[in-house]
Amino acid sequence: MDADALFADVVDKYSDHINPYLGRLMAFAGFGVEMRSEGCYIWDHEGRQFLDCLGGYGTFALGHRHPKIIEAVKNQLDSFGLSGKAFFNKQAADLADKLAEIAPPGLEYSFFCNSGTEAVEAALKFAKGATKRSKIISTDGSYHGKTLGALATIGRDKYRTAFEPLMPGVSLVPFGDAEAGVAAIDGDTAAFIVEPVQGEGGINLPPDGYLKALREACTRHGAMLIVDEVQTGMARTGPWFASEHDGISGDLMPLAKAIGGGIMPLGVMMGTKDAFDALYEKNPLAHTSTFGGNSVACAAGLATLQVIEEEGLRQRSVTMGNRLLKGLQEASKNFPDLITEARGRGLMIGVEFAMDEVGELVVAQQLKRGLVAAYTLGNPRIMRFEPPLVIDENQVDFAVDMFYESVQETSEILAALV
Ligand SMILES: Cc1ncc(COP(=O)(O)O)c(C=O)c1O
């Protein structure tokens, strides 16, 4: 099958059997069929090479197909694949042990699952079970996943409205507003759920001390703080976990995306001994998952932690992040009418456009130039850059140059329309 026929065949199958509307959007933006990937690059059905600055929304911290993760998965498959469930699982035990070593203090236990939204579901259930309360507070613009429990907590009507009534007892407060957050927490609160940096909401950074204020209020009222590190975890913002910037620990901490090393789906919900005791003491099977904690995913997870340490990726996230942010800020200065701000922490960076439509045009222009970056799920004005942490200086500079050229051409197109 030649390249055009292959593309047409896949688009037809999307249209007939997956999601015609999404298929149309992707084809319109200029996305092809992914054929191969390695390091920071993806190749499509026409053999075109793309620098991946979307990074699977934070999944590809180690880049694509990191050899150490492939090796760990292959080695595991040589002995057994999915665990038999009745036996002890050494890979899960080793990963939980290592996670307890690197996690913020007090987060000693791990529940394993397969995705971010499942990890959030677990956190909500643990919080309710442990506190015997049902009130959950979340933040405007937040994103925690689309299964029904997680969906009830996200601060974006667009995804919630069609499915109401959702889980009762959830209220929303403005993100980053410590006073409003603290005022909402009381003796009926099971949990406050928050991202240390809002990802899908538009790379929103809270002011210093925000998480600390929430931490203190939760402790004061016996409520649990759920710090959702699904996107920010595993050195995306520099330290292992973004909550370290504020020097706090959540009681519960959902993880996913990067922890599977870009090879395996893996979700984890870390929690305190108190939270786990409260749920499991009376019923050790109170929360379970058939595939969660499978040996192959856990082998990948363990190797991921090793690679982040061995390759100094926490430091690299900071140095490459500073270079990329500075470059994007410099480039943005040339377009004061189109770009309002470039902001970020580590390699979690967003560029904010002045209008909704600009992002879509810039995505298409970037693709033409071999750069993949896209706007955030909840905010089309924010072009997000979350490249692999293994990105090098030349690749960062390429991303900045292609971004500049793409906005330049977009501004010319827009000027011609006026
Ligand atoms: C902070 C956060 N929580 C939860 C999720 C849901 O994760 P998943 O898509 O793996 O279910 C996401 C996904 O983008 C996320 O960014």
Coordinates of C-alpha atoms and ligand atoms in Angstrom, one line a residue:
M1 CA 0.0 0.0 0.0
D2 CA 1.5 3.4 -0.9
A3 CA 1.5 6.3 1.5
D4 CA -1.6 8.0 0.2
A5 CA -3.6 4.8 0.2
L6 CA -2.5 4.0 3.7
F7 CA -3.5 7.4 4.9
A8 CA -6.9 7.2 3.2
D9 CA -7.5 3.7 4.6
V10 CA -6.8 4.8 8.2
V11 CA -8.9 8.0 7.9
D12 CA -11.8 5.9 6.5
K13 CA -11.6 3.5 9.4
Y14 CA -11.6 6.3 11.9
S15 CA -14.6 7.7 10.1
D16 CA -16.5 4.4 10.0
H17 CA -15.4 2.8 13.3
I18 CA -13.7 5.1 15.7
N19 CA -14.7 8.8 15.7
P20 CA -15.4 10.5 12.5
Y21 CA -15.5 14.0 14.0
L22 CA -12.1 13.6 15.7
G23 CA -10.7 12.0 12.5
R24 CA -11.8 15.1 10.5
L25 CA -10.2 17.5 12.9
M26 CA -6.9 15.7 12.8
A27 CA -6.8 15.4 9.1
F28 CA -7.7 19.1 8.8
A29 CA -4.8 20.1 11.1
G30 CA -2.5 18.0 8.9
F31 CA -1.7 15.1 11.1
G32 CA -0.6 11.9 9.3
V33 CA -0.3 8.3 10.5
E34 CA 2.4 7.6 13.0
M35 CA 4.7 4.9 11.7
R36 CA 7.8 5.1 13.9
S37 CA 9.2 7.0 16.8
E38 CA 12.5 7.3 18.6
G39 CA 14.0 9.7 21.1
C40 CA 12.4 13.1 20.5
Y41 CA 11.2 12.3 17.0
I42 CA 8.1 10.8 15.3
W43 CA 7.9 9.8 11.6
D44 CA 4.7 9.7 9.7
H45 CA 3.4 7.6 6.7
E46 CA 5.1 9.9 4.3
G47 CA 8.5 9.5 6.1
R48 CA 8.2 13.1 7.4
Q49 CA 10.1 13.7 10.7
F50 CA 8.6 15.6 13.5
L51 CA 10.2 16.9 16.7
D52 CA 7.7 15.9 19.4
C53 CA 7.1 18.8 21.7
L54 CA 3.6 17.6 22.7
G55 CA 5.2 14.5 24.2
G56 CA 2.0 12.6 24.6
Y57 CA 0.7 15.3 27.1
G58 CA 3.7 14.5 29.3
T59 CA 3.9 10.7 28.7
F60 CA 7.2 10.8 26.9
A61 CA 9.5 12.1 29.6
L62 CA 12.2 9.7 28.5
G63 CA 11.5 10.2 24.8
H64 CA 10.1 7.5 22.5
R65 CA 11.2 3.9 22.8
H66 CA 13.9 4.4 25.4
P67 CA 16.2 1.4 25.1
K68 CA 16.4 0.8 28.9
I69 CA 12.6 0.6 29.1
I70 CA 12.3 -1.7 26.1
E71 CA 15.0 -3.9 27.7
A72 CA 13.2 -4.0 31.1
V73 CA 9.9 -4.9 29.4
K74 CA 11.5 -7.6 27.2
N75 CA 13.3 -9.1 30.3
Q76 CA 10.0 -9.2 32.1
L77 CA 8.2 -10.9 29.2
D78 CA 10.9 -13.5 29.1
S79 CA 9.7 -14.8 32.5
F80 CA 6.0 -13.9 32.6
G81 CA 3.7 -11.2 31.3
L82 CA 0.5 -10.3 33.2
S83 CA 0.7 -11.5 36.8
G84 CA -1.3 -14.5 37.9
K85 CA -2.9 -12.3 40.6
A86 CA -2.9 -15.1 43.2
F87 CA 0.8 -14.8 43.8
F88 CA 3.0 -12.1 45.3
N89 CA 4.2 -9.6 42.6
K90 CA 7.8 -8.7 43.0
Q91 CA 7.8 -6.0 40.3
A92 CA 4.9 -4.1 42.0
A93 CA 6.6 -4.5 45.4
D94 CA 9.9 -3.1 44.1
L95 CA 8.2 -0.2 42.4
A96 CA 6.1 0.7 45.5
D97 CA 9.3 0.6 47.6
K98 CA 11.2 2.9 45.3
L99 CA 8.2 5.3 44.9
A100 CA 8.0 5.5 48.7
E101 CA 11.7 6.5 48.8
I102 CA 11.3 9.4 46.3
A103 CA 7.8 10.6 47.1
P104 CA 7.1 13.6 49.4
P105 CA 7.2 12.6 53.0
G106 CA 4.3 10.5 54.3
L107 CA 3.3 9.0 50.9
E108 CA 4.4 5.5 51.7
Y109 CA 1.8 3.3 49.9
S110 CA 0.9 2.7 46.3
F111 CA -2.3 1.5 44.6
F112 CA -1.6 0.5 41.0
C113 CA -3.9 1.0 38.1
N114 CA -3.6 1.7 34.4
S115 CA -4.3 5.4 33.7
G116 CA -4.6 8.9 35.2
T117 CA -8.3 8.9 35.6
E118 CA -8.3 5.6 37.4
A119 CA -5.7 6.9 39.8
V120 CA -8.0 10.0 40.5
E121 CA -11.0 7.7 41.0
A122 CA -8.9 5.7 43.5
A123 CA -8.0 9.0 45.3
L124 CA -11.6 10.1 45.5
K125 CA -12.7 6.7 46.9
F126 CA -9.8 6.6 49.4
A127 CA -10.6 10.1 50.6
K128 CA -14.3 9.4 51.0
G129 CA -13.7 6.0 52.6
A130 CA -11.0 7.3 55.0
T131 CA -12.8 10.4 56.2
K132 CA -16.4 9.1 56.0
R133 CA -17.3 12.4 54.4
S134 CA -18.5 13.2 50.9
K135 CA -17.7 16.8 50.2
I136 CA -15.0 17.3 47.5
I137 CA -13.6 20.7 46.5
S138 CA -11.9 21.2 43.2
T139 CA -10.7 24.2 41.1
D140 CA -12.0 26.1 38.1
G141 CA -10.2 25.0 34.9
S142 CA -8.9 21.8 36.5
Y143 CA -8.6 18.5 34.6
H144 CA -8.6 15.1 36.4
G145 CA -9.9 12.7 33.8
K146 CA -13.2 11.8 32.1
T147 CA -14.5 8.7 34.0
L148 CA -17.6 9.7 36.0
G149 CA -16.0 10.3 39.4
A150 CA -13.1 12.3 38.0
L151 CA -15.4 14.1 35.6
A152 CA -17.4 15.4 38.5
T153 CA -14.3 17.1 39.8
I154 CA -13.1 18.9 36.6
G155 CA -13.6 22.6 36.3
R156 CA -14.7 22.6 32.7
D157 CA -18.5 22.7 31.9
K158 CA -17.8 21.7 28.3
Y159 CA -17.0 18.1 29.3
R160 CA -19.4 17.8 32.3
T161 CA -22.8 19.3 31.3
A162 CA -24.0 16.5 29.0
F163 CA -23.5 13.9 31.8
E164 CA -25.2 15.6 34.7
P165 CA -26.2 14.8 37.4
L166 CA -22.7 13.7 38.3
M167 CA -21.3 12.6 41.7
P168 CA -22.9 15.0 44.2
G169 CA -21.0 17.0 46.8
V170 CA -18.4 18.6 44.5
S171 CA -17.8 22.4 44.5
L172 CA -15.4 24.5 42.6
V173 CA -13.2 27.4 43.7
P174 CA -10.9 29.6 41.7
F175 CA -7.5 28.0 41.1
G176 CA -4.6 29.8 42.8
D177 CA -6.8 31.7 45.2
A178 CA -5.6 30.5 48.6
E179 CA -8.2 32.6 50.5
A180 CA -11.1 31.1 48.5
G181 CA -9.7 27.6 48.8
V182 CA -9.1 27.7 52.5
A183 CA -12.5 29.2 53.1
A184 CA -14.2 26.3 51.3
I185 CA -12.5 23.6 53.4
D186 CA -14.5 22.7 56.5
G187 CA -15.4 19.8 58.8
D188 CA -17.5 18.1 56.1
T189 CA -14.8 18.1 53.5
A190 CA -13.5 14.7 52.4
A191 CA -10.9 16.2 50.0
F192 CA -9.5 19.1 48.2
I193 CA -8.2 18.0 44.8
V194 CA -5.7 20.2 42.9
E195 CA -3.0 20.1 40.2
P196 CA 0.2 21.7 41.4
V197 CA 0.4 23.3 37.9
Q198 CA -2.8 23.1 35.9
G199 CA -2.0 21.3 32.6
E200 CA -5.0 21.0 30.4
G201 CA -6.5 24.2 31.9
G202 CA -3.7 26.1 30.2
I203 CA -0.3 25.7 32.1
N204 CA -1.5 27.8 35.0
L205 CA 1.0 28.3 37.8
P206 CA -0.4 29.0 41.3
P207 CA 1.3 31.7 43.4
D208 CA 4.0 30.5 45.9
G209 CA 2.5 29.2 49.1
Y210 CA -0.9 28.2 47.6
L211 CA -0.4 24.5 48.1
K212 CA 0.9 25.2 51.6
A213 CA -2.2 27.1 52.6
L214 CA -4.4 24.3 51.3
R215 CA -2.3 21.8 53.1
E216 CA -2.7 23.6 56.4
A217 CA -6.4 24.0 56.0
C218 CA -6.9 20.3 55.1
T219 CA -4.9 19.2 58.1
R220 CA -6.8 21.6 60.4
H221 CA -10.2 20.2 59.3
G222 CA -9.2 16.5 59.0
A223 CA -9.7 16.6 55.2
M224 CA -7.4 15.0 52.6
L225 CA -5.4 16.9 50.1
I226 CA -5.3 15.2 46.8
V227 CA -2.3 16.5 44.8
D228 CA -2.9 15.3 41.2
E229 CA 0.6 14.8 39.7
V230 CA -0.6 12.8 36.7
Q231 CA 0.9 15.4 34.4
T232 CA 3.4 17.2 36.6
G233 CA 5.0 14.1 38.2
M234 CA 8.3 12.3 37.2
A235 CA 10.4 15.5 36.9
R236 CA 8.2 17.3 34.3
T237 CA 8.6 20.6 36.3
G238 CA 12.1 19.8 37.6
P239 CA 11.8 17.9 40.9
W240 CA 10.3 14.4 41.0
F241 CA 7.0 16.0 41.9
A242 CA 5.8 19.6 41.5
S243 CA 4.4 19.7 45.0
E244 CA 8.0 19.8 46.1
H245 CA 8.1 23.5 44.9
D246 CA 5.9 24.3 47.8
G247 CA 7.5 21.8 50.1
I248 CA 4.3 20.0 50.9
S249 CA 2.9 16.4 50.7
G250 CA -0.6 15.5 49.7
D251 CA -2.4 12.7 51.6
L252 CA -3.1 11.2 48.2
M253 CA -1.2 11.6 45.0
P254 CA -2.4 10.2 41.6
L255 CA 0.4 9.5 39.1
A256 CA 0.3 8.2 35.5
K257 CA 1.6 9.3 32.0
A258 CA 5.4 9.4 32.3
I259 CA 5.8 6.8 34.9
G260 CA 5.3 4.0 32.3
G261 CA 8.4 5.2 30.5
G262 CA 6.5 6.0 27.3
I263 CA 6.1 2.3 26.7
M264 CA 3.6 0.9 29.1
P265 CA 0.3 2.3 30.5
L266 CA 0.7 2.7 34.2
G267 CA -1.3 4.6 36.9
V268 CA -0.4 4.9 40.6
M269 CA -2.3 6.4 43.5
M270 CA 0.1 7.0 46.3
G271 CA -1.2 7.6 49.8
T272 CA -0.4 7.8 53.5
K273 CA -0.5 4.9 55.8
D274 CA -3.5 6.4 57.5
A275 CA -5.5 6.6 54.2
F276 CA -4.5 3.0 53.3
D277 CA -5.2 1.6 56.8
A278 CA -8.7 3.3 56.8
L279 CA -9.6 1.6 53.5
Y280 CA -7.9 -1.8 53.6
E281 CA -7.9 -2.7 57.3
K282 CA -11.5 -4.0 57.3
N283 CA -11.5 -5.1 53.7
P284 CA -8.2 -5.7 51.9
L285 CA -10.1 -6.0 48.7
A286 CA -11.9 -2.7 49.0
H287 CA -10.3 -1.3 45.9
T288 CA -8.7 -3.5 43.2
S289 CA -7.8 -3.7 39.5
T290 CA -7.3 -6.8 37.3
F291 CA -4.5 -5.2 35.2
G292 CA -3.3 -2.6 37.7
G293 CA 0.2 -3.3 39.0
N294 CA 0.9 -5.9 36.3
S295 CA 4.5 -7.0 36.2
V296 CA 5.3 -5.7 32.8
A297 CA 4.1 -2.1 33.6
C298 CA 5.8 -2.2 36.9
A299 CA 9.1 -3.3 35.4
A300 CA 8.8 -0.3 33.0
G301 CA 8.0 2.0 35.9
L302 CA 11.0 0.9 37.9
A303 CA 13.3 1.3 34.9
T304 CA 11.8 4.8 34.4
L305 CA 12.8 5.9 37.8
Q306 CA 16.3 4.5 37.3
V307 CA 16.7 6.3 33.9
I308 CA 15.5 9.7 35.4
E309 CA 18.2 9.3 38.1
E310 CA 21.0 8.0 35.9
E311 CA 20.5 10.5 33.1
G312 CA 20.0 13.5 35.5
L313 CA 16.6 14.3 34.0
R314 CA 15.4 16.4 36.9
Q315 CA 18.2 18.9 36.3
R316 CA 17.8 18.6 32.6
S317 CA 14.1 19.5 32.9
V318 CA 15.2 22.8 34.6
T319 CA 18.0 23.7 32.2
M320 CA 16.2 22.8 29.0
G321 CA 13.0 24.3 30.3
N322 CA 14.7 27.6 31.0
R323 CA 16.2 27.6 27.6
L324 CA 12.9 26.8 25.9
L325 CA 10.9 29.3 27.9
K326 CA 13.4 32.1 27.3
G327 CA 13.4 31.3 23.6
L328 CA 9.6 31.3 23.4
Q329 CA 9.4 34.5 25.4
E330 CA 11.9 36.2 23.1
A331 CA 10.0 35.0 20.0
S332 CA 6.7 36.1 21.5
K333 CA 7.9 39.7 21.8
N334 CA 7.7 40.0 18.1
F335 CA 3.9 39.4 18.1
P336 CA 2.4 41.6 20.9
D337 CA -1.0 41.6 19.2
L338 CA -1.1 37.8 18.9
I339 CA 0.7 36.5 22.1
T340 CA 0.0 37.7 25.6
E341 CA 2.4 35.5 27.6
A342 CA 4.8 32.5 27.6
R343 CA 5.0 30.9 31.0
G344 CA 6.0 27.5 32.6
R345 CA 8.0 25.5 35.0
G346 CA 10.7 23.0 33.9
L347 CA 9.6 21.5 30.6
M348 CA 5.9 22.3 31.2
I349 CA 5.4 25.4 29.2
G350 CA 2.5 27.3 27.6
V351 CA 2.2 30.2 25.2
E352 CA -1.0 32.2 25.5
F353 CA -2.6 33.7 22.4
A354 CA -4.9 36.7 22.4
M355 CA -7.6 34.9 20.5
D356 CA -9.0 31.3 20.3
E357 CA -8.5 30.7 16.6
V358 CA -4.8 31.5 16.5
G359 CA -3.7 28.3 18.2
E360 CA -5.3 26.0 15.6
L361 CA -3.6 27.9 12.7
V362 CA -0.2 27.8 14.5
V363 CA -0.5 24.1 15.1
A364 CA -0.9 23.5 11.4
Q365 CA 2.0 25.8 10.5
Q366 CA 4.2 24.0 13.0
L367 CA 3.3 20.6 11.6
K368 CA 4.3 21.9 8.1
R369 CA 7.7 22.7 9.6
G370 CA 8.3 19.4 11.4
L371 CA 7.2 20.4 14.9
V372 CA 4.5 18.8 16.9
A373 CA 2.9 20.9 19.7
A374 CA -0.8 21.5 20.4
Y375 CA -3.1 23.6 22.5
T376 CA -4.4 22.3 25.8
L377 CA -7.6 20.3 26.1
G378 CA -9.4 22.9 28.2
N379 CA -8.0 26.0 26.7
P380 CA -7.5 26.5 22.9
R381 CA -5.6 29.8 23.6
I382 CA -2.7 28.0 25.2
M383 CA 0.0 26.3 23.0
R384 CA 1.6 23.7 25.2
F385 CA 5.2 22.6 25.0
E386 CA 5.9 19.4 26.9
P387 CA 8.8 17.8 25.0
P388 CA 10.8 14.8 26.3
L389 CA 13.1 15.7 29.2
V390 CA 16.0 14.2 27.1
I391 CA 15.6 17.0 24.5
D392 CA 18.9 18.7 23.7
E393 CA 19.9 22.3 23.0
N394 CA 19.7 22.1 19.2
Q395 CA 16.3 20.6 19.4
V396 CA 15.1 23.3 21.8
D397 CA 16.4 25.9 19.4
F398 CA 14.7 24.2 16.5
A399 CA 11.4 24.3 18.4
V400 CA 11.7 28.0 19.1
D401 CA 12.7 28.8 15.5
M402 CA 9.8 26.8 14.0
F403 CA 7.4 28.3 16.5
Y404 CA 8.6 31.8 15.5
E405 CA 8.2 31.1 11.8
S406 CA 4.7 29.5 12.3
V407 CA 3.4 32.5 14.2
Q408 CA 4.9 34.8 11.6
E409 CA 3.1 33.0 8.8
T410 CA -0.1 32.9 10.8
S411 CA 0.0 36.6 11.4
E412 CA 0.5 37.2 7.6
I413 CA -2.5 34.9 6.9
L414 CA -4.6 36.8 9.4
A415 CA -3.5 40.2 8.1
A416 CA -4.5 39.1 4.6
L417 CA -8.0 38.2 5.8
V418 CA -8.7 41.7 7.3
Ligands
LIG1 C1 -3.7 16.3 35.9 C2 -4.4 15.1 35.2 N1 -5.1 14.3 35.9 C3 -5.7 13.2 35.3 C4 -5.6 13.0 33.9 C5 -6.3 11.8 33.3 O1 -5.3 10.9 32.8 P1 -5.7 9.8 31.7 O2 -5.9 10.5 30.4 O3 -4.5 8.9 31.7 O4 -6.9 9.1 32.2 C6 -4.9 13.9 33.1 C7 -4.8 13.8 31.7 O5 -4.4 14.6 31.0 C8 -4.2 15.0 33.8 O6 -3.5 15.9 33.1

